[in-house]
Amino acid sequence: MKYILLPIAMMAILSACVEEERQLPIYGEVDIVEGDTIYHTIRDFTFMDQDSQIITNETFADHIYIADFFFTTCPTICPKVKQQLIRVRDAFPDEGRLKFLSHSIDTRRDSVPTLRKFADKLNISSDRWHLVTGDKKDLYDIAEDYFSIAKEDPNAPGGYDHSGYIILVDKNRHIRAYCDGTDPDKVDAFMKDIQKLIDEIDEG
Amino acid sequence: MKAKLIAIWFAALGIILISNCTSSKGQQGEYLYNVYCAPCHMEDGNGLERLYPPLNQADFLAENQEHIPCIIRHGIEGKIIVNGVEFNEPMAGIEDLNDVEINNIINYINQAWDNDIPTVNFKTTEERLQQCP
């Protein structure tokens, strides 16, 4: 009996290792076009951040980044998400390849100076973390690329309905991980995914 | 025998349910805090950087007890100093809460985390609410 258990235990340990080292998946729909596999990709964008810098896909060309959607006067989930994002930032203090892109969905109230004040109060600096505003339709449309919801809803707290997801994007604009940014346990697991993606860059 | 066992089970279940009800009443303040206040002041009461002030070990909370009911109902804006740090971000009032609920939240935050501010009775909170500016 003992001799049967041993190989089973070893297999379990081995498969756990394999599981650990597996690369992160690429999320979203996959198209096959003339034999090529086309993965879900974040579209082109142009927004402006809290320091009036123009932010495009190029800003993140050699980086991985975490995207989220929020608005500064949000009374419900956004502060929790920001708290967790700050925790993520502080867990990777010197990782210059990891950036943050927070989209405001309240184009009416969240002007550049408002975003700037908000950033200052949260000690968010634009060399790693961009709080952006832009064309309302562009912002709402790109939310779909990030599997997020962003829309005006007079019945929602603060006037906007949106999800608290945080999304990890690689340098090829593919989504590699996402989680509920209000839940510290899920964010712990998400941080392991970030490390995996960083290791993936290191390996070439 | 079987019937007796089932009866005992039901009695036990009943006791558990009833004790849950009474204890959840004692914790209404905590529940409401987590729904209405924790998004900004956080579940640990420590706030967030210089955007949302702390309620845990906050001098402002301890020194302004008579104003807290009106702050909860009608909000607060303008510059305030909490534990030496300046905050200046409007907090909207939370108008869904009735007098009892506000009193329960205050008694929760006064004693939660590292706080040890005396609890307030309902009558006092009610009077303070009537005098809101």
Coordinates of C-alpha atoms in Angstrom, one line a residue:
Chain A
M1 CA 0.0 0.0 0.0
K2 CA 2.8 2.4 1.0
Y3 CA 4.5 1.8 -2.3
I4 CA 1.5 2.9 -4.3
L5 CA 1.2 6.2 -2.4
L6 CA 4.8 7.2 -2.9
P7 CA 4.6 7.6 -6.7
I8 CA 1.3 9.3 -6.5
A9 CA 2.7 11.8 -4.0
M10 CA 5.6 12.4 -6.3
M11 CA 3.4 13.0 -9.3
A12 CA 1.3 15.4 -7.3
I13 CA 4.4 17.4 -6.3
L14 CA 5.7 17.4 -9.9
S15 CA 2.5 18.5 -11.4
A16 CA 2.3 21.2 -8.9
C17 CA 5.7 22.4 -10.1
V18 CA 4.6 22.3 -13.7
E19 CA 1.5 24.3 -12.7
E20 CA 3.6 26.9 -11.0
E21 CA 5.9 27.5 -13.9
R22 CA 3.2 27.5 -16.6
Q23 CA 3.2 30.8 -18.5
L24 CA 0.3 33.2 -17.9
P25 CA -2.6 32.7 -20.4
I26 CA -3.5 35.3 -23.0
Y27 CA -7.1 36.3 -22.3
G28 CA -9.9 37.1 -24.7
E29 CA -11.2 35.8 -28.0
V30 CA -8.7 34.3 -30.4
D31 CA -9.1 34.6 -34.2
I32 CA -7.3 32.5 -36.8
V33 CA -6.7 34.6 -39.9
E34 CA -5.0 32.8 -42.8
G35 CA -3.3 30.4 -40.4
D36 CA -2.1 33.1 -38.0
T37 CA -3.4 33.2 -34.5
I38 CA -4.7 36.7 -33.6
Y39 CA -5.0 37.3 -29.9
H40 CA -7.3 39.9 -28.2
T41 CA -5.3 43.1 -28.3
I42 CA -5.8 46.5 -26.7
R43 CA -6.7 49.0 -29.4
D44 CA -4.8 52.3 -30.2
F45 CA -5.4 55.1 -27.7
T46 CA -4.5 58.7 -27.0
F47 CA -5.3 60.2 -23.6
M48 CA -3.9 62.9 -21.3
D49 CA -2.5 62.4 -17.9
Q50 CA -2.4 64.4 -14.6
D51 CA 0.8 66.2 -15.8
S52 CA -0.7 67.0 -19.2
Q53 CA 1.4 64.4 -20.9
I54 CA 0.0 62.7 -24.0
I55 CA -0.3 59.0 -23.2
T56 CA -0.6 56.4 -25.9
N57 CA 0.2 52.7 -26.4
E58 CA 3.8 53.9 -27.1
T59 CA 4.1 55.1 -23.5
F60 CA 4.0 51.4 -22.5
A61 CA 6.0 50.0 -25.4
D62 CA 8.7 48.3 -23.3
H63 CA 6.6 47.9 -20.2
I64 CA 3.9 45.9 -18.7
Y65 CA 1.1 47.8 -17.1
I66 CA -2.0 47.5 -14.9
A67 CA -5.1 49.2 -16.1
D68 CA -8.2 50.2 -14.1
F69 CA -11.3 52.5 -14.4
F70 CA -12.3 55.0 -11.7
F71 CA -13.5 58.5 -11.0
T72 CA -12.2 60.9 -8.3
T73 CA -15.5 61.4 -6.5
C74 CA -16.5 57.7 -6.5
P75 CA -18.0 56.9 -3.2
T76 CA -17.9 53.1 -3.5
I77 CA -15.4 50.7 -4.9
C78 CA -12.7 52.9 -6.4
P79 CA -11.0 54.0 -3.2
K80 CA -10.6 50.3 -2.3
V81 CA -9.2 49.6 -5.7
K82 CA -6.8 52.5 -5.4
Q83 CA -5.7 51.3 -1.9
Q84 CA -4.9 47.9 -3.5
L85 CA -3.1 49.4 -6.4
I86 CA -0.9 51.4 -4.1
R87 CA -0.2 48.1 -2.3
V88 CA 0.9 46.6 -5.6
R89 CA 3.0 49.6 -6.5
D90 CA 4.7 49.4 -3.1
A91 CA 5.3 45.7 -3.5
F92 CA 7.3 46.3 -6.6
P93 CA 9.1 49.6 -5.6
D94 CA 12.0 49.4 -8.0
E95 CA 10.4 47.6 -10.9
G96 CA 10.6 50.3 -13.5
R97 CA 9.0 48.0 -16.1
L98 CA 5.7 47.9 -14.3
K99 CA 3.5 50.9 -14.9
F100 CA -0.1 51.9 -14.0
L101 CA -2.8 53.4 -16.2
S102 CA -6.0 54.6 -14.4
H103 CA -8.7 55.8 -16.7
S104 CA -11.2 58.4 -15.3
I105 CA -14.6 57.8 -16.6
D106 CA -16.0 61.1 -15.3
T107 CA -14.9 63.4 -18.2
R108 CA -17.2 66.1 -16.8
R109 CA -15.6 66.6 -13.4
D110 CA -12.2 64.9 -13.7
S111 CA -10.2 67.6 -15.5
V112 CA -6.4 67.4 -15.7
P113 CA -6.0 69.7 -12.6
T114 CA -8.5 67.6 -10.7
L115 CA -6.5 64.5 -11.6
R116 CA -3.3 66.2 -10.6
K117 CA -4.7 67.1 -7.1
F118 CA -6.0 63.6 -6.7
A119 CA -2.6 62.2 -7.7
D120 CA -0.8 64.4 -5.2
K121 CA -3.1 63.4 -2.4
L122 CA -2.4 59.7 -3.1
N123 CA 1.4 60.3 -3.7
I124 CA 1.0 59.0 -7.2
S125 CA 3.8 60.2 -9.5
S126 CA 3.4 60.3 -13.3
D127 CA 6.7 58.6 -14.0
R128 CA 5.1 55.3 -13.1
W129 CA 1.4 56.0 -12.8
H130 CA -0.8 57.9 -15.3
L131 CA -4.3 59.0 -14.3
V132 CA -5.8 59.8 -17.7
T133 CA -8.8 61.6 -19.1
G134 CA -9.8 62.0 -22.8
D135 CA -12.6 61.7 -25.2
K136 CA -15.6 60.2 -23.4
K137 CA -16.5 57.7 -26.1
D138 CA -12.9 56.6 -26.4
L139 CA -12.7 55.9 -22.7
Y140 CA -16.0 54.0 -22.6
D141 CA -15.1 52.0 -25.7
I142 CA -11.6 51.0 -24.5
A143 CA -13.1 49.8 -21.3
E144 CA -14.5 46.9 -23.3
D145 CA -11.0 45.9 -24.5
Y146 CA -10.1 45.6 -20.8
F147 CA -13.2 43.5 -20.1
S148 CA -14.4 46.4 -17.9
I149 CA -17.7 48.2 -17.7
A150 CA -17.8 52.0 -17.8
K151 CA -21.0 53.9 -18.3
E152 CA -23.1 56.7 -17.0
D153 CA -25.9 55.6 -14.8
P154 CA -27.9 58.1 -12.8
N155 CA -28.9 55.3 -10.4
A156 CA -25.4 54.2 -9.6
P157 CA -23.6 55.7 -6.6
G158 CA -21.8 58.8 -7.9
G159 CA -23.5 58.6 -11.2
Y160 CA -21.3 56.1 -13.0
D161 CA -21.4 52.3 -13.2
H162 CA -18.2 50.5 -13.6
S163 CA -16.4 47.4 -12.5
G164 CA -13.5 47.3 -10.0
Y165 CA -11.3 45.0 -12.1
I166 CA -7.5 45.5 -12.4
I167 CA -6.0 44.2 -15.6
L168 CA -2.4 43.2 -16.4
V169 CA -1.3 44.0 -19.9
D170 CA 1.9 42.7 -21.5
K171 CA 4.2 44.6 -23.9
N172 CA 2.3 43.1 -26.9
R173 CA -1.0 44.7 -25.6
H174 CA -2.4 41.3 -24.6
I175 CA -4.3 40.8 -21.3
R176 CA -2.4 38.3 -19.2
A177 CA -4.2 38.5 -15.8
Y178 CA -7.0 40.3 -14.2
C179 CA -8.8 40.3 -10.8
D180 CA -11.3 42.0 -8.6
G181 CA -9.3 44.9 -7.3
T182 CA -11.4 45.3 -4.2
D183 CA -10.4 42.0 -2.7
P184 CA -7.0 41.9 -1.0
D185 CA -6.7 38.0 -1.3
K186 CA -7.3 38.1 -5.0
V187 CA -4.8 40.9 -5.4
D188 CA -2.2 38.8 -3.5
A189 CA -2.7 36.1 -6.2
F190 CA -2.6 38.8 -8.9
M191 CA 0.8 40.0 -7.6
K192 CA 2.2 36.5 -8.2
D193 CA 1.0 36.8 -11.8
I194 CA 2.8 40.1 -12.1
Q195 CA 6.0 38.5 -11.0
K196 CA 5.5 35.7 -13.5
L197 CA 5.1 38.2 -16.3
I198 CA 8.2 40.1 -15.1
D199 CA 10.1 36.7 -15.1
E200 CA 8.8 36.2 -18.7
I201 CA 10.4 39.5 -19.8
D202 CA 13.7 38.5 -18.1
E203 CA 13.8 35.2 -19.9
G204 CA 13.5 37.1 -23.2
Chain B
M1 CA -36.0 8.3 19.6
K2 CA -35.5 9.6 16.1
A3 CA -38.2 12.2 16.6
K4 CA -36.6 13.3 19.8
L5 CA -33.2 13.8 18.1
I6 CA -34.8 15.8 15.3
A7 CA -36.5 18.0 17.9
I8 CA -33.2 18.6 19.7
W9 CA -31.6 19.5 16.4
F10 CA -34.4 22.0 15.6
A11 CA -34.1 23.5 19.1
A12 CA -30.3 23.9 18.7
L13 CA -30.8 25.5 15.3
G14 CA -33.4 27.8 16.7
I15 CA -31.0 28.9 19.5
I16 CA -28.2 29.5 17.0
L17 CA -30.5 31.6 14.8
I18 CA -31.9 33.6 17.6
S19 CA -28.4 34.3 19.1
N20 CA -27.3 35.3 15.7
C21 CA -30.1 37.9 15.4
T22 CA -29.3 39.5 18.7
S23 CA -25.6 39.5 18.1
S24 CA -26.0 41.0 14.6
K25 CA -28.0 43.8 16.2
G26 CA -25.0 44.6 18.4
Q27 CA -22.9 44.6 15.3
Q28 CA -25.1 46.8 13.2
G29 CA -22.7 49.6 13.6
E30 CA -19.9 47.5 12.2
Y31 CA -21.9 46.3 9.3
L32 CA -23.1 49.8 8.4
Y33 CA -19.6 51.1 8.7
N34 CA -18.3 48.5 6.3
V35 CA -21.0 49.4 3.8
Y36 CA -21.1 53.2 4.0
C37 CA -17.7 54.3 5.4
A38 CA -15.1 51.7 4.7
P39 CA -14.9 52.5 0.9
C40 CA -13.0 55.7 1.9
H41 CA -11.9 55.3 5.5
M42 CA -11.1 51.7 4.9
E43 CA -12.0 48.6 7.0
D44 CA -9.0 49.2 9.3
G45 CA -10.0 52.8 9.8
N46 CA -6.7 54.1 8.6
G47 CA -8.0 56.1 5.6
L48 CA -5.9 56.5 2.4
E49 CA -2.8 58.7 2.2
R50 CA -3.7 62.4 2.2
L51 CA -7.0 61.8 0.4
Y52 CA -9.2 60.1 3.0
P53 CA -8.4 60.9 6.7
P54 CA -8.1 58.1 9.3
L55 CA -10.7 57.4 12.0
N56 CA -8.5 55.1 13.9
Q57 CA -6.6 57.0 16.6
A58 CA -7.7 60.3 14.9
D59 CA -7.5 63.4 17.2
F60 CA -10.2 65.0 15.0
L61 CA -12.7 62.3 15.8
A62 CA -11.9 62.3 19.6
E63 CA -12.0 66.1 19.8
N64 CA -15.1 66.7 17.7
Q65 CA -17.6 64.2 19.1
E66 CA -20.5 66.7 19.2
H67 CA -20.1 67.3 15.4
I68 CA -19.7 63.7 14.2
P69 CA -23.5 62.9 13.8
C70 CA -23.9 66.0 11.5
I71 CA -20.7 65.1 9.6
I72 CA -22.1 61.7 8.9
R73 CA -25.5 63.0 7.8
H74 CA -24.5 66.2 5.9
G75 CA -20.9 65.6 5.1
I76 CA -18.0 68.0 5.6
E77 CA -15.8 70.1 3.3
G78 CA -12.9 72.5 3.5
K79 CA -9.5 72.2 5.1
I80 CA -9.2 70.0 8.2
I81 CA -6.2 68.8 10.1
V82 CA -6.2 65.2 11.3
N83 CA -3.2 64.0 13.3
G84 CA -1.1 66.8 11.9
V85 CA -1.9 66.1 8.3
E86 CA -4.0 68.5 6.2
F87 CA -7.0 67.1 4.3
N88 CA -9.1 69.0 1.9
E89 CA -11.5 66.9 0.0
P90 CA -15.3 67.1 0.4
M91 CA -17.1 64.2 2.0
A92 CA -20.7 63.9 0.9
G93 CA -23.4 63.4 3.6
I94 CA -24.9 59.9 3.8
E95 CA -28.6 60.7 3.9
D96 CA -29.8 57.1 3.9
L97 CA -28.9 56.6 7.5
N98 CA -31.5 57.2 10.3
D99 CA -30.7 58.5 13.8
V100 CA -30.4 55.0 15.3
E101 CA -28.0 53.8 12.5
I102 CA -25.8 56.9 12.9
N103 CA -25.6 56.3 16.6
N104 CA -24.6 52.7 16.1
I105 CA -21.9 53.7 13.6
I106 CA -20.5 56.2 16.0
N107 CA -20.4 53.7 18.8
Y108 CA -18.7 51.2 16.5
I109 CA -15.9 53.7 15.4
N110 CA -15.4 55.1 18.9
Q111 CA -14.5 51.6 20.1
A112 CA -13.1 49.9 17.0
W113 CA -9.4 49.2 16.2
D114 CA -7.2 51.1 18.6
N115 CA -9.9 53.6 19.6
D116 CA -11.1 54.0 23.1
I117 CA -13.5 56.9 22.9
P118 CA -16.6 56.7 25.2
T119 CA -19.7 55.5 23.6
V120 CA -22.6 57.9 23.1
N121 CA -26.3 57.2 24.0
F122 CA -29.0 57.5 21.5
K123 CA -30.6 60.5 23.0
T124 CA -27.4 62.5 22.8
T125 CA -26.9 61.7 19.1
E126 CA -30.6 62.6 18.4
E127 CA -30.1 66.0 20.1
R128 CA -26.9 66.6 18.2
L129 CA -28.7 65.7 14.9
Q130 CA -31.5 68.2 15.6
Q131 CA -28.9 71.0 16.0
C132 CA -27.1 70.4 12.7
P133 CA -26.4 73.6 10.9

